[in-house]
């Protein structure tokens, strides 16, 4: 039985303002999803996603849509971690991201981590559509359970397409009811923080970074296209962020 929950959508549209900056003609959120424009940095507009209430809870369906036009630059962060919680009734929660970047546009998607709490069920779906010549930095961090706590059920799928061609399409499932072996030595090896970073840049067409390890539990892997994928595991969220920040700095 699925319990009806909260439905909420946040929408962002970024456009070149013609004066060397980025305008935000659409910046709207409803229910628990609030958006706040923060101080711009150069020609880059900055937006903070602020959770106005706890969630997503079981049965909730949240969505965030962002569109970046030609020559526009958008940086999106969040004020705090997203915490997936069990609801009063049974039912899986959903969190959908739909991101589009036009040719010459740039999106830096750098939210705080998602924490999967014991008893929760959450499905995350992220679809990023890029036009040729678009630029992207996309970070995804997931923490399985709070300190000393078992995780909830978490399923996450990330798809990145460039000019209609798939650069990356992968799915991960962890927690109770997930396919066997997710916590074994060949997958998470007991680590509870996992993350990835996707970087797409036109200049990678000419010089694509080489595959290499980043310590014991992280690696940079080139994708088929002007893109690289960084994957990392860590014992906690702080160590995970440190690894991903170092990887991004090495690619900038």
PDB file of C-alpha atoms in Angstrom:
ATOM      1  CA  UNK A   1       0.000   0.000   0.000  1.00  0.00           C
ATOM      2  CA  UNK A   2       1.353   3.434  -0.954  1.00  0.00           C
ATOM      3  CA  UNK A   3       0.408   6.406   1.181  1.00  0.00           C
ATOM      4  CA  UNK A   4      -0.201   9.726  -0.574  1.00  0.00           C
ATOM      5  CA  UNK A   5       2.374  12.258   0.538  1.00  0.00           C
ATOM      6  CA  UNK A   6       3.535  15.755  -0.270  1.00  0.00           C
ATOM      7  CA  UNK A   7       4.087  16.758  -3.905  1.00  0.00           C
ATOM      8  CA  UNK A   8       6.538  19.629  -4.425  1.00  0.00           C
ATOM      9  CA  UNK A   9       8.510  21.027  -7.366  1.00  0.00           C
ATOM     10  CA  UNK A  10      11.216  23.689  -7.547  1.00  0.00           C
ATOM     11  CA  UNK A  11      12.077  25.338 -10.868  1.00  0.00           C
ATOM     12  CA  UNK A  12      15.093  27.400 -11.906  1.00  0.00           C
ATOM     13  CA  UNK A  13      15.744  29.083 -15.240  1.00  0.00           C
ATOM     14  CA  UNK A  14      19.053  30.857 -15.877  1.00  0.00           C
ATOM     15  CA  UNK A  15      19.658  33.169 -18.852  1.00  0.00           C
ATOM     16  CA  UNK A  16      22.456  35.398 -20.111  1.00  0.00           C
ATOM     17  CA  UNK A  17      21.405  38.922 -19.121  1.00  0.00           C
ATOM     18  CA  UNK A  18      23.290  40.583 -21.989  1.00  0.00           C
ATOM     19  CA  UNK A  19      25.418  42.614 -19.561  1.00  0.00           C
ATOM     20  CA  UNK A  20      28.037  40.033 -18.611  1.00  0.00           C
ATOM     21  CA  UNK A  21      25.941  38.299 -15.972  1.00  0.00           C
ATOM     22  CA  UNK A  22      23.258  35.668 -15.504  1.00  0.00           C
ATOM     23  CA  UNK A  23      19.576  36.441 -14.876  1.00  0.00           C
ATOM     24  CA  UNK A  24      17.097  34.126 -13.161  1.00  0.00           C
ATOM     25  CA  UNK A  25      13.713  34.733 -14.839  1.00  0.00           C
ATOM     26  CA  UNK A  26      12.286  31.669 -13.083  1.00  0.00           C
ATOM     27  CA  UNK A  27      13.053  30.919  -9.438  1.00  0.00           C
ATOM     28  CA  UNK A  28      10.146  29.236  -7.727  1.00  0.00           C
ATOM     29  CA  UNK A  29       9.576  26.457  -5.230  1.00  0.00           C
ATOM     30  CA  UNK A  30       6.556  25.153  -3.405  1.00  0.00           C
ATOM     31  CA  UNK A  31       5.864  23.238  -0.215  1.00  0.00           C
ATOM     32  CA  UNK A  32       9.087  22.035   1.381  1.00  0.00           C
ATOM     33  CA  UNK A  33      11.289  23.184  -1.523  1.00  0.00           C
ATOM     34  CA  UNK A  34      12.333  26.827  -1.254  1.00  0.00           C
ATOM     35  CA  UNK A  35      14.884  28.597  -3.469  1.00  0.00           C
ATOM     36  CA  UNK A  36      17.005  31.588  -2.463  1.00  0.00           C
ATOM     37  CA  UNK A  37      19.256  33.623  -4.736  1.00  0.00           C
ATOM     38  CA  UNK A  38      22.589  34.395  -3.079  1.00  0.00           C
ATOM     39  CA  UNK A  39      25.387  36.781  -3.984  1.00  0.00           C
ATOM     40  CA  UNK A  40      26.617  36.240  -7.554  1.00  0.00           C
ATOM     41  CA  UNK A  41      30.253  35.494  -8.269  1.00  0.00           C
ATOM     42  CA  UNK A  42      31.362  37.196 -11.464  1.00  0.00           C
ATOM     43  CA  UNK A  43      28.986  36.172 -14.258  1.00  0.00           C
ATOM     44  CA  UNK A  44      27.749  33.160 -12.280  1.00  0.00           C
ATOM     45  CA  UNK A  45      24.314  33.259 -10.625  1.00  0.00           C
ATOM     46  CA  UNK A  46      24.077  31.353  -7.335  1.00  0.00           C
ATOM     47  CA  UNK A  47      21.021  29.653  -5.898  1.00  0.00           C
ATOM     48  CA  UNK A  48      20.538  27.868  -2.584  1.00  0.00           C
ATOM     49  CA  UNK A  49      17.966  25.116  -2.158  1.00  0.00           C
ATOM     50  CA  UNK A  50      16.463  25.432   1.317  1.00  0.00           C
ATOM     51  CA  UNK A  51      14.351  22.672   2.858  1.00  0.00           C
ATOM     52  CA  UNK A  52      11.387  24.333   4.570  1.00  0.00           C
ATOM     53  CA  UNK A  53      10.442  21.111   6.398  1.00  0.00           C
ATOM     54  CA  UNK A  54      11.721  17.591   7.034  1.00  0.00           C
ATOM     55  CA  UNK A  55      11.677  15.137   4.196  1.00  0.00           C
ATOM     56  CA  UNK A  56      11.254  13.509   1.913  1.00  0.00           C
ATOM     57  CA  UNK A  57       9.051  11.210   3.986  1.00  0.00           C
ATOM     58  CA  UNK A  58       7.476   7.988   2.815  1.00  0.00           C
ATOM     59  CA  UNK A  59       5.017   8.721   0.015  1.00  0.00           C
ATOM     60  CA  UNK A  60       6.445  12.177  -0.801  1.00  0.00           C
ATOM     61  CA  UNK A  61       7.432  13.123  -4.344  1.00  0.00           C
ATOM     62  CA  UNK A  62       9.886  16.013  -4.696  1.00  0.00           C
ATOM     63  CA  UNK A  63      11.260  17.330  -7.982  1.00  0.00           C
ATOM     64  CA  UNK A  64      13.802  19.981  -8.938  1.00  0.00           C
ATOM     65  CA  UNK A  65      14.035  21.281 -12.507  1.00  0.00           C
ATOM     66  CA  UNK A  66      16.796  23.579 -13.718  1.00  0.00           C
ATOM     67  CA  UNK A  67      17.409  24.999 -17.169  1.00  0.00           C
ATOM     68  CA  UNK A  68      20.548  26.916 -18.146  1.00  0.00           C
ATOM     69  CA  UNK A  69      20.533  28.897 -21.381  1.00  0.00           C
ATOM     70  CA  UNK A  70      23.334  29.794 -23.771  1.00  0.00           C
ATOM     71  CA  UNK A  71      26.234  31.664 -22.122  1.00  0.00           C
ATOM     72  CA  UNK A  72      24.494  31.540 -18.731  1.00  0.00           C
ATOM     73  CA  UNK A  73      26.296  30.211 -15.662  1.00  0.00           C
ATOM     74  CA  UNK A  74      24.454  28.737 -12.681  1.00  0.00           C
ATOM     75  CA  UNK A  75      25.724  27.365  -9.368  1.00  0.00           C
ATOM     76  CA  UNK A  76      23.214  25.448  -7.212  1.00  0.00           C
ATOM     77  CA  UNK A  77      23.907  24.376  -3.629  1.00  0.00           C
ATOM     78  CA  UNK A  78      21.788  23.481  -0.621  1.00  0.00           C
ATOM     79  CA  UNK A  79      21.641  24.915   2.866  1.00  0.00           C
ATOM     80  CA  UNK A  80      21.743  21.531   4.595  1.00  0.00           C
ATOM     81  CA  UNK A  81      21.746  17.811   3.958  1.00  0.00           C
ATOM     82  CA  UNK A  82      18.611  16.159   2.588  1.00  0.00           C
ATOM     83  CA  UNK A  83      17.366  13.547   5.062  1.00  0.00           C
ATOM     84  CA  UNK A  84      15.193  10.678   3.840  1.00  0.00           C
ATOM     85  CA  UNK A  85      12.879   9.732   6.710  1.00  0.00           C
ATOM     86  CA  UNK A  86      10.232   7.053   7.213  1.00  0.00           C
ATOM     87  CA  UNK A  87       6.684   8.335   6.980  1.00  0.00           C
ATOM     88  CA  UNK A  88       3.673   7.541   9.137  1.00  0.00           C
ATOM     89  CA  UNK A  89       2.482   5.008   6.586  1.00  0.00           C
ATOM     90  CA  UNK A  90       4.257   2.681   4.190  1.00  0.00           C
ATOM     91  CA  UNK A  91       5.275   4.015   0.820  1.00  0.00           C
ATOM     92  CA  UNK A  92       8.409   4.865  -1.124  1.00  0.00           C
ATOM     93  CA  UNK A  93       9.441   8.493  -1.490  1.00  0.00           C
ATOM     94  CA  UNK A  94      10.766   9.904  -4.773  1.00  0.00           C
ATOM     95  CA  UNK A  95      13.200  12.701  -5.532  1.00  0.00           C
ATOM     96  CA  UNK A  96      13.619  13.629  -9.203  1.00  0.00           C
ATOM     97  CA  UNK A  97      16.193  15.971 -10.740  1.00  0.00           C
ATOM     98  CA  UNK A  98      15.774  17.196 -14.318  1.00  0.00           C
ATOM     99  CA  UNK A  99      18.640  19.413 -15.467  1.00  0.00           C
ATOM    100  CA  UNK A 100      19.160  20.944 -18.941  1.00  0.00           C
ATOM    101  CA  UNK A 101      22.147  22.983 -20.129  1.00  0.00           C
ATOM    102  CA  UNK A 102      22.322  24.707 -23.535  1.00  0.00           C
ATOM    103  CA  UNK A 103      25.415  25.126 -25.707  1.00  0.00           C
ATOM    104  CA  UNK A 104      27.850  27.525 -24.036  1.00  0.00           C
ATOM    105  CA  UNK A 105      25.989  27.304 -20.721  1.00  0.00           C
ATOM    106  CA  UNK A 106      27.466  26.014 -17.475  1.00  0.00           C
ATOM    107  CA  UNK A 107      25.863  24.312 -14.482  1.00  0.00           C
ATOM    108  CA  UNK A 108      27.620  23.551 -11.211  1.00  0.00           C
ATOM    109  CA  UNK A 109      25.329  21.293  -9.161  1.00  0.00           C
ATOM    110  CA  UNK A 110      26.913  21.016  -5.711  1.00  0.00           C
ATOM    111  CA  UNK A 111      24.315  20.240  -3.011  1.00  0.00           C
ATOM    112  CA  UNK A 112      24.942  18.820   0.430  1.00  0.00           C
ATOM    113  CA  UNK A 113      24.689  15.083   0.971  1.00  0.00           C
ATOM    114  CA  UNK A 114      21.635  12.861   1.091  1.00  0.00           C
ATOM    115  CA  UNK A 115      21.264  10.845   4.314  1.00  0.00           C
ATOM    116  CA  UNK A 116      19.268   7.618   4.214  1.00  0.00           C
ATOM    117  CA  UNK A 117      17.725   7.069   7.670  1.00  0.00           C
ATOM    118  CA  UNK A 118      16.748   3.658   9.028  1.00  0.00           C
ATOM    119  CA  UNK A 119      13.230   2.718   7.965  1.00  0.00           C
ATOM    120  CA  UNK A 120      13.115   5.118   5.012  1.00  0.00           C
ATOM    121  CA  UNK A 121      12.565   4.160   1.373  1.00  0.00           C
ATOM    122  CA  UNK A 122      13.744   6.627  -1.255  1.00  0.00           C
ATOM    123  CA  UNK A 123      14.192   6.459  -5.006  1.00  0.00           C
ATOM    124  CA  UNK A 124      16.319   9.196  -6.568  1.00  0.00           C
ATOM    125  CA  UNK A 125      16.329   9.785 -10.325  1.00  0.00           C
ATOM    126  CA  UNK A 126      18.699  12.341 -11.881  1.00  0.00           C
ATOM    127  CA  UNK A 127      18.599  13.137 -15.604  1.00  0.00           C
ATOM    128  CA  UNK A 128      21.047  15.677 -17.045  1.00  0.00           C
ATOM    129  CA  UNK A 129      20.616  16.750 -20.684  1.00  0.00           C
ATOM    130  CA  UNK A 130      23.517  18.699 -22.200  1.00  0.00           C
ATOM    131  CA  UNK A 131      23.804  20.356 -25.592  1.00  0.00           C
ATOM    132  CA  UNK A 132      27.193  20.097 -27.360  1.00  0.00           C
ATOM    133  CA  UNK A 133      29.451  22.781 -25.897  1.00  0.00           C
ATOM    134  CA  UNK A 134      27.759  22.764 -22.477  1.00  0.00           C
ATOM    135  CA  UNK A 135      29.748  22.543 -19.248  1.00  0.00           C
ATOM    136  CA  UNK A 136      28.800  20.592 -16.137  1.00  0.00           C
ATOM    137  CA  UNK A 137      30.027  19.849 -12.631  1.00  0.00           C
ATOM    138  CA  UNK A 138      27.598  17.466 -10.904  1.00  0.00           C
ATOM    139  CA  UNK A 139      28.229  16.156  -7.393  1.00  0.00           C
ATOM    140  CA  UNK A 140      26.215  13.442  -5.683  1.00  0.00           C
ATOM    141  CA  UNK A 141      26.917  12.292  -2.112  1.00  0.00           C
ATOM    142  CA  UNK A 142      24.973   9.681  -0.158  1.00  0.00           C
ATOM    143  CA  UNK A 143      25.354   8.678   3.479  1.00  0.00           C
ATOM    144  CA  UNK A 144      23.842   5.369   4.569  1.00  0.00           C
ATOM    145  CA  UNK A 145      22.389   5.905   8.023  1.00  0.00           C
ATOM    146  CA  UNK A 146      23.180   8.369  10.766  1.00  0.00           C
ATOM    147  CA  UNK A 147      25.991   7.649  13.251  1.00  0.00           C
ATOM    148  CA  UNK A 148      25.636   4.105  14.568  1.00  0.00           C
ATOM    149  CA  UNK A 149      22.435   3.520  12.578  1.00  0.00           C
ATOM    150  CA  UNK A 150      21.562   1.088   9.813  1.00  0.00           C
ATOM    151  CA  UNK A 151      20.512   2.717   6.528  1.00  0.00           C
ATOM    152  CA  UNK A 152      17.117   2.823   4.903  1.00  0.00           C
ATOM    153  CA  UNK A 153      16.447   1.533   1.415  1.00  0.00           C
ATOM    154  CA  UNK A 154      18.009   3.844  -1.190  1.00  0.00           C
ATOM    155  CA  UNK A 155      17.883   3.477  -4.957  1.00  0.00           C
ATOM    156  CA  UNK A 156      19.609   6.083  -7.105  1.00  0.00           C
ATOM    157  CA  UNK A 157      19.906   6.379 -10.885  1.00  0.00           C
ATOM    158  CA  UNK A 158      22.021   8.983 -12.672  1.00  0.00           C
ATOM    159  CA  UNK A 159      21.835   9.546 -16.427  1.00  0.00           C
ATOM    160  CA  UNK A 160      23.915  12.146 -18.283  1.00  0.00           C
ATOM    161  CA  UNK A 161      23.389  12.741 -22.010  1.00  0.00           C
ATOM    162  CA  UNK A 162      25.311  15.022 -24.356  1.00  0.00           C
ATOM    163  CA  UNK A 163      23.686  15.959 -27.638  1.00  0.00           C
ATOM    164  CA  UNK A 164      21.254  13.065 -27.164  1.00  0.00           C
ATOM    165  CA  UNK A 165      24.103  10.559 -26.675  1.00  0.00           C
ATOM    166  CA  UNK A 166      24.449   8.829 -23.325  1.00  0.00           C
ATOM    167  CA  UNK A 167      27.686   9.549 -21.462  1.00  0.00           C
ATOM    168  CA  UNK A 168      26.680   7.816 -18.232  1.00  0.00           C
ATOM    169  CA  UNK A 169      23.719   5.726 -17.084  1.00  0.00           C
ATOM    170  CA  UNK A 170      24.104   3.895 -13.803  1.00  0.00           C
ATOM    171  CA  UNK A 171      21.976   2.749 -10.908  1.00  0.00           C
ATOM    172  CA  UNK A 172      22.824   1.889  -7.309  1.00  0.00           C
ATOM    173  CA  UNK A 173      20.688   0.212  -4.631  1.00  0.00           C
ATOM    174  CA  UNK A 174      21.605  -0.071  -0.953  1.00  0.00           C
ATOM    175  CA  UNK A 175      19.935  -1.033   2.292  1.00  0.00           C
ATOM    176  CA  UNK A 176      17.268  -3.550   3.283  1.00  0.00           C
ATOM    177  CA  UNK A 177      15.770  -5.303   0.286  1.00  0.00           C
ATOM    178  CA  UNK A 178      18.533  -4.254  -2.112  1.00  0.00           C
ATOM    179  CA  UNK A 179      20.180  -6.960  -4.225  1.00  0.00           C
ATOM    180  CA  UNK A 180      22.619  -9.065  -2.215  1.00  0.00           C
ATOM    181  CA  UNK A 181      26.250  -8.042  -1.970  1.00  0.00           C
ATOM    182  CA  UNK A 182      25.744  -4.263  -1.882  1.00  0.00           C
ATOM    183  CA  UNK A 183      27.671  -4.068   1.410  1.00  0.00           C
ATOM    184  CA  UNK A 184      30.243  -6.699   0.495  1.00  0.00           C
ATOM    185  CA  UNK A 185      33.950  -6.311  -0.254  1.00  0.00           C
ATOM    186  CA  UNK A 186      33.346  -5.929  -4.002  1.00  0.00           C
ATOM    187  CA  UNK A 187      30.946  -2.986  -3.559  1.00  0.00           C
ATOM    188  CA  UNK A 188      30.920  -0.772  -0.454  1.00  0.00           C
ATOM    189  CA  UNK A 189      33.202  -2.891   1.738  1.00  0.00           C
ATOM    190  CA  UNK A 190      31.497  -1.622   4.866  1.00  0.00           C
ATOM    191  CA  UNK A 191      31.850   2.067   3.967  1.00  0.00           C
ATOM    192  CA  UNK A 192      28.798   4.210   4.628  1.00  0.00           C
ATOM    193  CA  UNK A 193      29.510   7.304   2.516  1.00  0.00           C
ATOM    194  CA  UNK A 194      29.625   7.110  -1.256  1.00  0.00           C
ATOM    195  CA  UNK A 195      29.807   9.799  -3.870  1.00  0.00           C
ATOM    196  CA  UNK A 196      30.461  10.673  -7.446  1.00  0.00           C
ATOM    197  CA  UNK A 197      31.415  13.683  -9.450  1.00  0.00           C
ATOM    198  CA  UNK A 198      30.712  14.126 -13.162  1.00  0.00           C
ATOM    199  CA  UNK A 199      32.668  16.827 -14.992  1.00  0.00           C
ATOM    200  CA  UNK A 200      31.880  17.668 -18.632  1.00  0.00           C
ATOM    201  CA  UNK A 201      33.957  20.243 -20.483  1.00  0.00           C
ATOM    202  CA  UNK A 202      34.392  20.934 -24.228  1.00  0.00           C
ATOM    203  CA  UNK A 203      38.185  21.143 -23.841  1.00  0.00           C
ATOM    204  CA  UNK A 204      38.232  17.488 -22.786  1.00  0.00           C
ATOM    205  CA  UNK A 205      37.664  16.720 -26.483  1.00  0.00           C
ATOM    206  CA  UNK A 206      41.299  17.664 -27.037  1.00  0.00           C
ATOM    207  CA  UNK A 207      42.820  16.490 -23.753  1.00  0.00           C
ATOM    208  CA  UNK A 208      40.883  14.022 -21.614  1.00  0.00           C
ATOM    209  CA  UNK A 209      42.277  13.364 -18.117  1.00  0.00           C
ATOM    210  CA  UNK A 210      43.719   9.888 -17.699  1.00  0.00           C
ATOM    211  CA  UNK A 211      42.265   7.235 -15.429  1.00  0.00           C
ATOM    212  CA  UNK A 212      43.947   7.147 -12.040  1.00  0.00           C
ATOM    213  CA  UNK A 213      43.373   6.139  -8.448  1.00  0.00           C
ATOM    214  CA  UNK A 214      42.788   8.731  -5.742  1.00  0.00           C
ATOM    215  CA  UNK A 215      43.896   6.990  -2.593  1.00  0.00           C
ATOM    216  CA  UNK A 216      42.511   3.587  -1.669  1.00  0.00           C
ATOM    217  CA  UNK A 217      38.796   4.041  -2.360  1.00  0.00           C
ATOM    218  CA  UNK A 218      38.443   6.616  -5.134  1.00  0.00           C
ATOM    219  CA  UNK A 219      39.256   6.901  -8.819  1.00  0.00           C
ATOM    220  CA  UNK A 220      38.982   9.196 -11.833  1.00  0.00           C
ATOM    221  CA  UNK A 221      37.630   7.470 -14.943  1.00  0.00           C
ATOM    222  CA  UNK A 222      37.319   9.072 -18.395  1.00  0.00           C
ATOM    223  CA  UNK A 223      33.964   8.599 -20.106  1.00  0.00           C
ATOM    224  CA  UNK A 224      33.278   8.171 -23.808  1.00  0.00           C
ATOM    225  CA  UNK A 225      32.958  11.868 -24.581  1.00  0.00           C
ATOM    226  CA  UNK A 226      34.404  15.087 -23.130  1.00  0.00           C
ATOM    227  CA  UNK A 227      33.693  13.942 -19.575  1.00  0.00           C
ATOM    228  CA  UNK A 228      35.163  12.230 -16.537  1.00  0.00           C
ATOM    229  CA  UNK A 229      33.593  10.406 -13.617  1.00  0.00           C
ATOM    230  CA  UNK A 230      35.023  10.446 -10.102  1.00  0.00           C
ATOM    231  CA  UNK A 231      33.752   7.732  -7.750  1.00  0.00           C
ATOM    232  CA  UNK A 232      34.631   7.558  -4.069  1.00  0.00           C
ATOM    233  CA  UNK A 233      33.880   5.652  -0.866  1.00  0.00           C
ATOM    234  CA  UNK A 234      34.637   6.813   2.656  1.00  0.00           C
ATOM    235  CA  UNK A 235      33.847   6.037   6.247  1.00  0.00           C
ATOM    236  CA  UNK A 236      31.946   9.292   6.772  1.00  0.00           C
ATOM    237  CA  UNK A 237      30.649  12.380   4.981  1.00  0.00           C
ATOM    238  CA  UNK A 238      33.590  14.630   5.883  1.00  0.00           C
ATOM    239  CA  UNK A 239      36.168  12.273   4.410  1.00  0.00           C
ATOM    240  CA  UNK A 240      34.049  11.796   1.313  1.00  0.00           C
ATOM    241  CA  UNK A 241      33.750  15.544   0.706  1.00  0.00           C
ATOM    242  CA  UNK A 242      37.488  15.982   1.147  1.00  0.00           C
ATOM    243  CA  UNK A 243      38.217  13.383  -1.533  1.00  0.00           C
ATOM    244  CA  UNK A 244      35.731  14.831  -4.014  1.00  0.00           C
ATOM    245  CA  UNK A 245      36.958  18.390  -3.425  1.00  0.00           C
ATOM    246  CA  UNK A 246      40.532  17.306  -4.077  1.00  0.00           C
ATOM    247  CA  UNK A 247      39.457  15.531  -7.255  1.00  0.00           C
ATOM    248  CA  UNK A 248      37.588  18.589  -8.536  1.00  0.00           C
ATOM    249  CA  UNK A 249      40.536  20.857  -7.745  1.00  0.00           C
ATOM    250  CA  UNK A 250      42.804  18.580  -9.766  1.00  0.00           C
ATOM    251  CA  UNK A 251      40.425  18.851 -12.760  1.00  0.00           C
ATOM    252  CA  UNK A 252      39.901  22.642 -12.620  1.00  0.00           C
TER     253      UNK A 252
END
